[in-house]
Coordinates of C-alpha atoms and ligand atoms in Angstrom, one line a residue:
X249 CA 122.3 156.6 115.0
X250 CA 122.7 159.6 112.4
X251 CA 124.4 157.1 110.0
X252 CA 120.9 155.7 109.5
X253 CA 118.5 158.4 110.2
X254 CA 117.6 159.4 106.3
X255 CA 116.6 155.4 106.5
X256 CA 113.3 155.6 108.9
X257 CA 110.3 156.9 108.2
X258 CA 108.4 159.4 109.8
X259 CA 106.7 156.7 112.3
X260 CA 110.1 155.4 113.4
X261 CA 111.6 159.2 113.8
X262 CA 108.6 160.6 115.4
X263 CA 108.8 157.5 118.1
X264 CA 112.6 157.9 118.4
X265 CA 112.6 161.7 118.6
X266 CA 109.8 160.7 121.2
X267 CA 111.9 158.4 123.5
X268 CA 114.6 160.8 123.1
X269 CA 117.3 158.5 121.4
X270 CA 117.7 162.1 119.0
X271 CA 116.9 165.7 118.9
X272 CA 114.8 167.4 116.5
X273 CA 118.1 169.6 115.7
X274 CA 120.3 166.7 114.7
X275 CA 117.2 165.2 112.4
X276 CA 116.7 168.3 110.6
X277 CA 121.0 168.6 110.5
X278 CA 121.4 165.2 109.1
X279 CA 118.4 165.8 106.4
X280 CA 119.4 169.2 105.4
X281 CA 123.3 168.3 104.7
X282 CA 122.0 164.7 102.9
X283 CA 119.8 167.5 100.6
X284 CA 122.7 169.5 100.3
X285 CA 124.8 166.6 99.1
X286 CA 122.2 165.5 96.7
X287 CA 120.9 168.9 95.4
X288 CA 122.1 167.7 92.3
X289 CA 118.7 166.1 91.5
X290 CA 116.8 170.2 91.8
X291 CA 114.0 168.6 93.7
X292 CA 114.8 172.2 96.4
X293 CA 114.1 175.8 94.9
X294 CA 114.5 177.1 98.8
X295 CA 116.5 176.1 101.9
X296 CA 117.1 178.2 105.2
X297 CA 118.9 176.5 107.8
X298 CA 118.4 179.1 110.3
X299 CA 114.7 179.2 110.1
X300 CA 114.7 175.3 110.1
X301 CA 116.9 174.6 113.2
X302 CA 115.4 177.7 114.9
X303 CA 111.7 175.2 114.3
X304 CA 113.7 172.4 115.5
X305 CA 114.9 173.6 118.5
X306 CA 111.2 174.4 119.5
X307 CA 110.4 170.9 119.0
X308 CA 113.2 169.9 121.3
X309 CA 112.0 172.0 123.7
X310 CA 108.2 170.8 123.6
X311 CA 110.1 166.9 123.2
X312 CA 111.9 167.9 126.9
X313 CA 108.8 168.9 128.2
X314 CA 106.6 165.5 127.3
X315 CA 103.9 166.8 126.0
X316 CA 104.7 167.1 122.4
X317 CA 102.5 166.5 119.4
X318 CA 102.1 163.8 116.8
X319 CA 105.1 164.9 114.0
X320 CA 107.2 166.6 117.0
X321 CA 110.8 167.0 115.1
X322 CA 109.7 165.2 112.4
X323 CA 111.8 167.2 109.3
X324 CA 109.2 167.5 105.9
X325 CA 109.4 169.9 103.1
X326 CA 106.6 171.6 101.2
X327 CA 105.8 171.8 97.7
X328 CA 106.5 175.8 96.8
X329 CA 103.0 175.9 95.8
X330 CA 102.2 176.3 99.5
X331 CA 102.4 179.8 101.1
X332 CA 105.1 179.6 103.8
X333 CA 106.0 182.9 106.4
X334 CA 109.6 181.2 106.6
X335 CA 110.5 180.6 102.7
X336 CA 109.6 182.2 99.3
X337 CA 107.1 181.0 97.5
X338 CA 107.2 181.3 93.6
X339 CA 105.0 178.0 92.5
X340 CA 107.9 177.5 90.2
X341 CA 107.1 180.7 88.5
X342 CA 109.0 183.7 87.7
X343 CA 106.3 185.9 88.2
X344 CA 106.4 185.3 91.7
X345 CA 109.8 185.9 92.1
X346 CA 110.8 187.9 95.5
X347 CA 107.6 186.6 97.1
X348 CA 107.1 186.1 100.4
X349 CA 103.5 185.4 101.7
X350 CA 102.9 187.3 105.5
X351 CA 101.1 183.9 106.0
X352 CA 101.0 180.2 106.3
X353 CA 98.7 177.7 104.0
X354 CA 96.3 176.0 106.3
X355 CA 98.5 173.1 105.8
X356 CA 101.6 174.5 106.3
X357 CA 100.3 175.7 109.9
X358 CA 98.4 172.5 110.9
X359 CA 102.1 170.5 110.1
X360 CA 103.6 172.8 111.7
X361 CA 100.8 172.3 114.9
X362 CA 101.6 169.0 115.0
X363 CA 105.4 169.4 115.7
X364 CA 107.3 168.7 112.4
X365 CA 110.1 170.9 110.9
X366 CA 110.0 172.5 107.7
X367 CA 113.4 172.5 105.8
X368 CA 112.4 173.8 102.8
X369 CA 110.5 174.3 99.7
X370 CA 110.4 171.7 96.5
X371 CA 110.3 172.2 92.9
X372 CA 107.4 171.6 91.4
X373 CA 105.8 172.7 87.8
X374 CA 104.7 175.9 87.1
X375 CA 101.4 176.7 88.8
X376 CA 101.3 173.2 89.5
X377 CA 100.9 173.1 85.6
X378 CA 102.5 169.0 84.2
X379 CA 103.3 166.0 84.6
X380 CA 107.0 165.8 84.5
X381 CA 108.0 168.5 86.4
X382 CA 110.3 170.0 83.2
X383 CA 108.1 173.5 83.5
X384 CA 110.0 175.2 86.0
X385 CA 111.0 178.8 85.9
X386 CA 112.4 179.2 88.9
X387 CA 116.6 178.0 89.9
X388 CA 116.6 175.2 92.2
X389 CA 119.3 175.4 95.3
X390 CA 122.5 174.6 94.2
X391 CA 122.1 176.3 90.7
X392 CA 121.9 179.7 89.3
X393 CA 119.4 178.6 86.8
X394 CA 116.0 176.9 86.9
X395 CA 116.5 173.2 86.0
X396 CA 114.1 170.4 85.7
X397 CA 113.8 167.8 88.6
X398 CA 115.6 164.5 88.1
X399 CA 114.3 161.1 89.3
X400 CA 116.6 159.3 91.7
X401 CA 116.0 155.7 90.2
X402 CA 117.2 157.2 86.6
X403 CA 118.6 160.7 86.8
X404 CA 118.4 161.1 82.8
X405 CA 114.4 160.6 83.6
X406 CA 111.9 162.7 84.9
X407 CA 109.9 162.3 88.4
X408 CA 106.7 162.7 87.4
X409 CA 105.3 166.2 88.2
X410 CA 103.7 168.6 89.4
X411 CA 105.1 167.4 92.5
X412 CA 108.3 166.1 91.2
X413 CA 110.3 167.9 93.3
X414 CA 108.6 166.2 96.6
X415 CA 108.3 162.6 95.1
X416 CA 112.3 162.6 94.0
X417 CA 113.3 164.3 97.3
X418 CA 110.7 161.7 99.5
X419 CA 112.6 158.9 97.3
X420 CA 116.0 159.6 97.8
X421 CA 115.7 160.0 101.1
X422 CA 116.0 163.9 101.7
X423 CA 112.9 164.1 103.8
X424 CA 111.2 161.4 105.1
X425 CA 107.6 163.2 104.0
X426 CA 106.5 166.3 102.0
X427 CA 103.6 167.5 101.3
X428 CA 102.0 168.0 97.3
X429 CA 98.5 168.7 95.5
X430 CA 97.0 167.2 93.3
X431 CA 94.7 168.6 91.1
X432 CA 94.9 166.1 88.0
X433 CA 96.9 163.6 89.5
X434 CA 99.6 165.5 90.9
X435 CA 100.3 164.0 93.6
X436 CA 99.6 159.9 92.5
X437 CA 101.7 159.8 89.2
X438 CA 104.7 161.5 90.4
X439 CA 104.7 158.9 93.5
X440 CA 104.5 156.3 91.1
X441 CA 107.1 157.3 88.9
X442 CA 109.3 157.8 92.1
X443 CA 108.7 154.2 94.3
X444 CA 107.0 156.1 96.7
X445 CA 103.6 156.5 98.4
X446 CA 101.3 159.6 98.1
X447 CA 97.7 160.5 98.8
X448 CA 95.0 162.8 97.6
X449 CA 92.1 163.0 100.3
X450 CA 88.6 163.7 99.0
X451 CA 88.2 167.2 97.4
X452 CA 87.3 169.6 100.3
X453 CA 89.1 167.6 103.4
X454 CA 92.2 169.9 103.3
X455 CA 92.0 173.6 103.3
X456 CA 92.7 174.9 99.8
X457 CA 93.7 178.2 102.0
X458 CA 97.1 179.3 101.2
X459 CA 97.5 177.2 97.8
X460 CA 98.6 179.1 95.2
X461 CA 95.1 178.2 93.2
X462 CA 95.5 176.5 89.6
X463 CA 92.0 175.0 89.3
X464 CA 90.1 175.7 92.5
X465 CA 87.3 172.9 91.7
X466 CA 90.0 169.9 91.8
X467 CA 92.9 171.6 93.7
X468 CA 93.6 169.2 97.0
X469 CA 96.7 169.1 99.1
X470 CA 98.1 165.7 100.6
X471 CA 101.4 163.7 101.8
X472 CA 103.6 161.5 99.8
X473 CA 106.2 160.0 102.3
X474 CA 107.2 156.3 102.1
X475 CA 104.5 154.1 103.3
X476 CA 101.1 154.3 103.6
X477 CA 101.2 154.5 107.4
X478 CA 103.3 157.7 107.1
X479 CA 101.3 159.3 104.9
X480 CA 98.1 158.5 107.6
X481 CA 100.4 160.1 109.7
X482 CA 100.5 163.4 107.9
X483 CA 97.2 163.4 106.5
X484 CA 95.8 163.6 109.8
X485 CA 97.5 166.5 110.7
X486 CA 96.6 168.5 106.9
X487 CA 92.5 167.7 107.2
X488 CA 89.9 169.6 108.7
X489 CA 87.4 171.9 108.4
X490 CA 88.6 175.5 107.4
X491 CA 85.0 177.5 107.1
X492 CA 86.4 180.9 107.2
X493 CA 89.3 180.5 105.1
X494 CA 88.1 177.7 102.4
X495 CA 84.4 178.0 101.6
X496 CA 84.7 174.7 99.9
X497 CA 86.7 172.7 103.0
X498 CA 84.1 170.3 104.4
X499 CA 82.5 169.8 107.6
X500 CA 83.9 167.0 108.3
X501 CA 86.2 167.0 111.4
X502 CA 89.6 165.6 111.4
X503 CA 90.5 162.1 111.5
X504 CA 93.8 160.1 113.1
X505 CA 93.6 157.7 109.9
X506 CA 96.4 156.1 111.5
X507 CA 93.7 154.4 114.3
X508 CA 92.2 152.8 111.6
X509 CA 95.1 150.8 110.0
X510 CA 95.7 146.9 110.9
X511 CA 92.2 145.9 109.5
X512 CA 91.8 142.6 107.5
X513 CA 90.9 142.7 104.0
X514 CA 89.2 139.9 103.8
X515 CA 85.6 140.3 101.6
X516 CA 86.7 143.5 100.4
X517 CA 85.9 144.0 96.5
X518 CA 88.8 145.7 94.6
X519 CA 87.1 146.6 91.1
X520 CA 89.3 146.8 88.3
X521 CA 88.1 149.1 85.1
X522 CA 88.4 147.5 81.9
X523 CA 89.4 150.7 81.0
X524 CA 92.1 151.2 83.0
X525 CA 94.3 148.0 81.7
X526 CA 93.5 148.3 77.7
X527 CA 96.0 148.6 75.5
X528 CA 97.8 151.8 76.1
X529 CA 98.8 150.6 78.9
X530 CA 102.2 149.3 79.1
X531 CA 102.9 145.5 79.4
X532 CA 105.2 145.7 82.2
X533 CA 103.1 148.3 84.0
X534 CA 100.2 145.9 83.5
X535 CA 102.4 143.0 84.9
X536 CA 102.9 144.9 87.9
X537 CA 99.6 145.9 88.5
X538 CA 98.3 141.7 87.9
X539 CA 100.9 141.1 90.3
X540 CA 99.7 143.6 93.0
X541 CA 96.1 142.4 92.1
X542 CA 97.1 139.2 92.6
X543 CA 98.6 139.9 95.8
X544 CA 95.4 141.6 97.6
X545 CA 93.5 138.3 96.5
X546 CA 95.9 136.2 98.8
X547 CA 95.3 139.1 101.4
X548 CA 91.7 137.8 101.2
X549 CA 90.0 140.5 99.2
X550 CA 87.8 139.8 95.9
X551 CA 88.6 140.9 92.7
X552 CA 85.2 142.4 90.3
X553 CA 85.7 144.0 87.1
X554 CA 83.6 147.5 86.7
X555 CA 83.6 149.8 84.0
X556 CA 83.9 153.4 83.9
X557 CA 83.0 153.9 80.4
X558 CA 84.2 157.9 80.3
X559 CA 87.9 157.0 81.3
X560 CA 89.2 158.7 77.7
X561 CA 87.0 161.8 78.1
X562 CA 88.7 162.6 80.9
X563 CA 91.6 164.2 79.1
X564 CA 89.5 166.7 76.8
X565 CA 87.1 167.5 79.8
X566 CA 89.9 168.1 82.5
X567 CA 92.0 170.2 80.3
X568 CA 89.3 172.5 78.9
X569 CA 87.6 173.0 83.0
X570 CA 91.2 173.4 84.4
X571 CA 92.1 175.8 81.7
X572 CA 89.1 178.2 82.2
X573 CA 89.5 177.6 86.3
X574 CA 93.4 178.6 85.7
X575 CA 92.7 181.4 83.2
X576 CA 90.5 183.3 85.9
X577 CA 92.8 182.5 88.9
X578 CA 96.0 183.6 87.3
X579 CA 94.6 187.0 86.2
X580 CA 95.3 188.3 89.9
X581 CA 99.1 188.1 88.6
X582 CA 99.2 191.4 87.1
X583 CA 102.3 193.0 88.8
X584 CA 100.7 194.9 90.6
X585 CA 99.8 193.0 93.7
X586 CA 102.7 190.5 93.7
X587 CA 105.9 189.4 92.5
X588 CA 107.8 190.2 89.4
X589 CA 106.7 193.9 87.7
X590 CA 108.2 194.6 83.7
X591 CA 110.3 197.3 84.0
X592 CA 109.7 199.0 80.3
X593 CA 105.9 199.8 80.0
X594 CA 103.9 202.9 78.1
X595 CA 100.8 202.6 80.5
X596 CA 99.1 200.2 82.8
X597 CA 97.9 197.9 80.0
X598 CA 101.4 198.0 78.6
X599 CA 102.6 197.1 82.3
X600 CA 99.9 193.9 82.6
X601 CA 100.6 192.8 78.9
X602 CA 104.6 193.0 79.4
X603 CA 104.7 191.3 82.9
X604 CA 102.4 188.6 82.4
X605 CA 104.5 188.0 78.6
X606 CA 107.7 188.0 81.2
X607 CA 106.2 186.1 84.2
X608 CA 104.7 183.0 83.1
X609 CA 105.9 180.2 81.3
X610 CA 104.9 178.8 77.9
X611 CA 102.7 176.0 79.1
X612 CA 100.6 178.7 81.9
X613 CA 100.4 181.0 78.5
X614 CA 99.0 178.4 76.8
X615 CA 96.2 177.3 79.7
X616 CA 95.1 180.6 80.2
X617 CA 94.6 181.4 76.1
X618 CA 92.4 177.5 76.0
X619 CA 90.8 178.8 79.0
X620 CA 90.1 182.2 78.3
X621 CA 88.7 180.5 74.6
X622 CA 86.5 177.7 76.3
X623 CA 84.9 180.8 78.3
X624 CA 84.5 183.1 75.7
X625 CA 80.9 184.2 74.5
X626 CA 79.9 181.8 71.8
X627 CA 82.3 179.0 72.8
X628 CA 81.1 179.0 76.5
X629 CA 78.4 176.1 75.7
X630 CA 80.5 174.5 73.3
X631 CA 82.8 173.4 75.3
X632 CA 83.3 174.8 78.9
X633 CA 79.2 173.9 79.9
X634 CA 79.2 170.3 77.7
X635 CA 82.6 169.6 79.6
X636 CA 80.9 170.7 82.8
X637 CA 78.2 168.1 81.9
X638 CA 80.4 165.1 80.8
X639 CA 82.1 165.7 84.4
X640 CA 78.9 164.8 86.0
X641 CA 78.9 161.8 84.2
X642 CA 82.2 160.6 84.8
X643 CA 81.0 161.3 88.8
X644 CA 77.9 159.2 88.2
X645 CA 80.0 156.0 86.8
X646 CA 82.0 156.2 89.5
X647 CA 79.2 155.8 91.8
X648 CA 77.7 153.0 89.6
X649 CA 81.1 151.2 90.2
X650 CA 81.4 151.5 93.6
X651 CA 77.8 149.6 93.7
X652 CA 79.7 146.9 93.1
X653 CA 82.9 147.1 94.9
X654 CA 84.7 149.0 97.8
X655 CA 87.7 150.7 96.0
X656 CA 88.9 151.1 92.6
X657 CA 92.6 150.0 91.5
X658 CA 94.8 150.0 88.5
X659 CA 97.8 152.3 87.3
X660 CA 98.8 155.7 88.5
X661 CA 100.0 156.3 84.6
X662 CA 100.5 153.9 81.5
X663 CA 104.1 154.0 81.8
X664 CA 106.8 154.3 84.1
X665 CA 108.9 157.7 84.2
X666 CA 110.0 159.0 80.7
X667 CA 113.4 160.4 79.5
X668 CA 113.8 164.2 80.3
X669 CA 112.6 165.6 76.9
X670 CA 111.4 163.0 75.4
X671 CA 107.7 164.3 74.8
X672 CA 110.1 167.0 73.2
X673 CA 107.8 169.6 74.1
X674 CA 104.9 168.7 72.8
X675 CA 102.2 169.1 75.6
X676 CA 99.5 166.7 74.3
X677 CA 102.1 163.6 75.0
X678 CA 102.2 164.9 78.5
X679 CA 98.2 165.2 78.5
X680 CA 97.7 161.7 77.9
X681 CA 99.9 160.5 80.5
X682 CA 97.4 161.5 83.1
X683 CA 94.7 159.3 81.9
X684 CA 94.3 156.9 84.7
X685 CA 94.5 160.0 87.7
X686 CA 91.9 162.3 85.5
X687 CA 88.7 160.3 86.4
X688 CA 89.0 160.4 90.0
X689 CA 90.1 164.1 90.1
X690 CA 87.1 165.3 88.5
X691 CA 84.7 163.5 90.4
X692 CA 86.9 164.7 93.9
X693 CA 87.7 161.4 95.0
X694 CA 90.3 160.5 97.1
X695 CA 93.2 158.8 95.5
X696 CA 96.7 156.8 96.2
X697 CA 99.5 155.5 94.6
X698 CA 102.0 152.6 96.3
X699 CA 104.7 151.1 94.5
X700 CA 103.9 147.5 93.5
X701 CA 106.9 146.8 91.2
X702 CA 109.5 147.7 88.7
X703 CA 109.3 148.2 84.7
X704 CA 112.8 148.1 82.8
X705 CA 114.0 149.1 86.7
X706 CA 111.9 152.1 87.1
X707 CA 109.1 152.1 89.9
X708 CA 105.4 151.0 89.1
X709 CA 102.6 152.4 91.0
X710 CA 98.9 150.9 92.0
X711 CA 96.3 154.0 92.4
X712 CA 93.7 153.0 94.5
X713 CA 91.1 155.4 94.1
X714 CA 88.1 155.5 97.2
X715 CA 84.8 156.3 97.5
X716 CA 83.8 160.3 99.0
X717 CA 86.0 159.5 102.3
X718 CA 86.8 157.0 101.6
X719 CA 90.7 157.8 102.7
X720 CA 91.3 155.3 106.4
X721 CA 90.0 152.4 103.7
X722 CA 92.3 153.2 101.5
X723 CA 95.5 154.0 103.5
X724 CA 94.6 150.6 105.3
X725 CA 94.6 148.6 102.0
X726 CA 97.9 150.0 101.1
X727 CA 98.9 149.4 104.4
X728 CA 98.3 145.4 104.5
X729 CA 99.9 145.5 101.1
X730 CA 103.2 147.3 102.4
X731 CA 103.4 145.0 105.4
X732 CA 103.2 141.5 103.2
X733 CA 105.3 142.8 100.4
X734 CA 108.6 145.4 100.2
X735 CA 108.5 147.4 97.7
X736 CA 108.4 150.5 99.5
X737 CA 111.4 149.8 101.3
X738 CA 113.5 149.5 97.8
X739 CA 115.8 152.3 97.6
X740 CA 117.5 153.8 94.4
X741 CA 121.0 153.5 94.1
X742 CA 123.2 155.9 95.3
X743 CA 120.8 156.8 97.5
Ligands
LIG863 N1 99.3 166.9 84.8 C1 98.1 167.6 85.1 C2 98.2 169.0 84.6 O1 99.2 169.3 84.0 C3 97.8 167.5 86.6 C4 98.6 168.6 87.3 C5 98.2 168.6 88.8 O2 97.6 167.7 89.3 N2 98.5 169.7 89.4 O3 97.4 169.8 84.7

């Protein structure tokens, strides 16, 4: 069956691995020479074969023994923003370089309790830092060079980022699930921009432990895999409380969110923001989404409008709060504790100044200088404490919308994928891409993307963003869409 066994999901391998029809050796064999063959696309910065079949062959064992857990075998791949004991981890960075963490992410470890096999690490932007996944510093396998992730369905376009590298690798077919993080949107744009489906849980449901931190206040881990019922799969295993290791991971135990799939949809109240279909937003992208609308209405639910008046503020207010959370967490990288150290220095502040000026990219250096600014005495109440206020609003519309309905839908992004370089640098363009995911981040909602359709041939995606766990709702809703519709089967070419 290894012919087709980059073709099944995680459900279908977990149940085959399961009955024994494969081993967990030749699943993670067959995925790690398909990523070899396609490492073209960069979506790997770090592969070890050893380390992977060595995890695969435990599985086996557990498999022979019939008593294995949920994701036994299962192959997946992490974003490199994720400490791992098996792989570097550089969050794309250079001053990271040579790292190795002496420990797993919370995540990492509760995949890896649950049975499935980690091949490797994925590119993603630097400290998690974009949307395009073109600020990489760090050479992907294959390549002696750091090079930006290409998107499978165009390679001359880019995959959306920070996790590009896991929504092009989950899209052609690498791994059948990776994890990512969102923080701004993270997790949903890049799934839309790759035809796949991805999930943020509600801020605090998975341990932030072992994340390289960019904006602790809206950093979340979750799945993107290829249906919503995969990603239930994984999501179950990544939440749960984490009291001693995340002070702000929630009580609230862990859930099998695949239980609560199958349910009917009749009654329930999509509400659309007005906002979120206005005029920025592309037309085929808004046919998409009208179509996808349309389709939940014959599924039996109810379509309301709502507003969430804030929608635009969202930019200015995440990218001022993100920048000051990012200026204070990066200035642990001082080469002292990890990573990359300058080499030519006068004295210790010649030795911070140097290696952070060699470590970090342009776009980190230019989120620590906002943030250090939007801190700084005399600016602090100008911006950082009115954009702590406005968040609070855009919270409070959120729950004045979900008076009226039971989740939230409309785009992942106003556009499908761009060309690589075609915001030629210029960070704003970027920036306003993340319009529709923004909200929902700063409120720390959970939030999804599906795929729903196709603009000028590249993928579309419907967020559907939930009320404070509000995730088995929403993984259900995707769920009924992906078994009456299949768009999350479509595969890119070549692939
Ligand atoms: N694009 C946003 C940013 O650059 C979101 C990134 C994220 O969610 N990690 O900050």
């Amino acid at each position: 069956m290894s012919g087709e066994l980059h073709q099944m999901g995680v459900a279908a391998l977990a149940s085959a691995l399961r009955e024994r029809k494969l081993s967990a050796v030749e699943a993670a064999q067959h995925h790690l020479a398909r990523i070899r063959q396609h490492q073209d696309l960069g979506s790997f910065v770090a592969l070890d074969e050893d380390a992977a079949l060595a995890r695969a062959r435990d599985a086996d064992a557990l498999l022979a023994a019939g008593n294995a857990p949920a994701l036994a075998g299962v192959p997946i791949a992490h974003k490199d923003i994720f400490a791992t004991t098996d792989f570097p981890t550089t969050a794309g960075s250079r001053i990271l370089a040579g790292y190795r963490s002496p420990f797993d992410a919370t995540v990492v470890r509760k995949l890896a309790e649950a049975g499935a096999v980690t091949l490797g690490k994925l590119s993603c932007d630097e400290f998690a830092m974009g949307s395009a996944n073109e600020n990489v510093a760090v050479p992907a396998v294959g390549f002696d060079h750091a090079v930006p992730v290409r998107n499978p369905w165009d390679t001359t376009r880019i995959p959306g980022g920070s996790s590009g590298g896991s929504a092009a690798a989950v899209a052609a077919r690498l791994v059948p699930a990776a994890t990512g993080t969102d923080t701004g949107g993270s997790i949903r744009q890049p799934a839309s921009f790759c035809g796949v489906t991805g999930i943020k849980p509600t801020y605090g449901r998975a341990s932030r432990y072992g994340m390289v931190a960019f904006a602790s206040s809206l950093d979340q881990a979750g799945p993107l895999a290829r249906s919503a019922e995969d990603c239930a799969l994984l999501l179950s295993a990544m939440c749960g409380p984490d009291p001693e290791r995340d002070s702000t991971s929630l009580d609230k135990p862990a859930e099998d969110f695949s239980r609560s799939l199958g349910a009917s949809l009749e009654g329930l109240r999509i509400g659309v923001p007005k906002e979120f279909l206005g005029d920025g937003v592309a037309p085929g992208v808004r046919a998409a989404i009208e179509a996808a609308l349309a389709e939940y209405e014959k599924l039996g639910a109810r379509r309301v409008e709502v507003s969430l008046p804030l929608t635009e503020l969202s930019i200015p207010v995440y990218y001022v709060l993100a920048a000051a959370e990012a200026s204070s967490n990066l200035s642990r990288f001082d080469g002292v504790k990890f990573g990359h150290r300058a080499s030519n220095y006068r004295d210790l502040a010649d030795m911070y100044a140097k290696t952070r000026e060699e470590g970090f990219g342009d776009e980190v250096k230019r989120r620590i200088m906002i943030g250090t600014y939007v801190l700084s005495h005399g600016y602090y109440d100008a911006y950082y404490l009115q954009a702590q206020k406005v968040r609070r609003m855009i919270a409070d519309d959120f729950q004045q919308a979900f008076a009226h309905c039971d989740l939230i839908a409309g785009p992942a992004a106003p556009t499908v994928a761009w060309k690589l370089g075609e915001h030629g640098g210029d960070p704003v363009a970027d920036y306003l891409a993340d319009i529709f995911t923004l909200p929902g981040s700063l409120a720390g909602l959970p939030g999804m993307s599906l795929p729903v359709g196709f603009d000028g041939g590249m993928p579309v995606g419907l967020q559907l963003i939930g009320n404070y766990f509000g995730e088995a709702k929403l993984l259900n809703a995707a769920h009924r869409f992906q078994q009456a519709t299949d768009w999350h089967q479509r595969t890119p070419e070549g692939y």
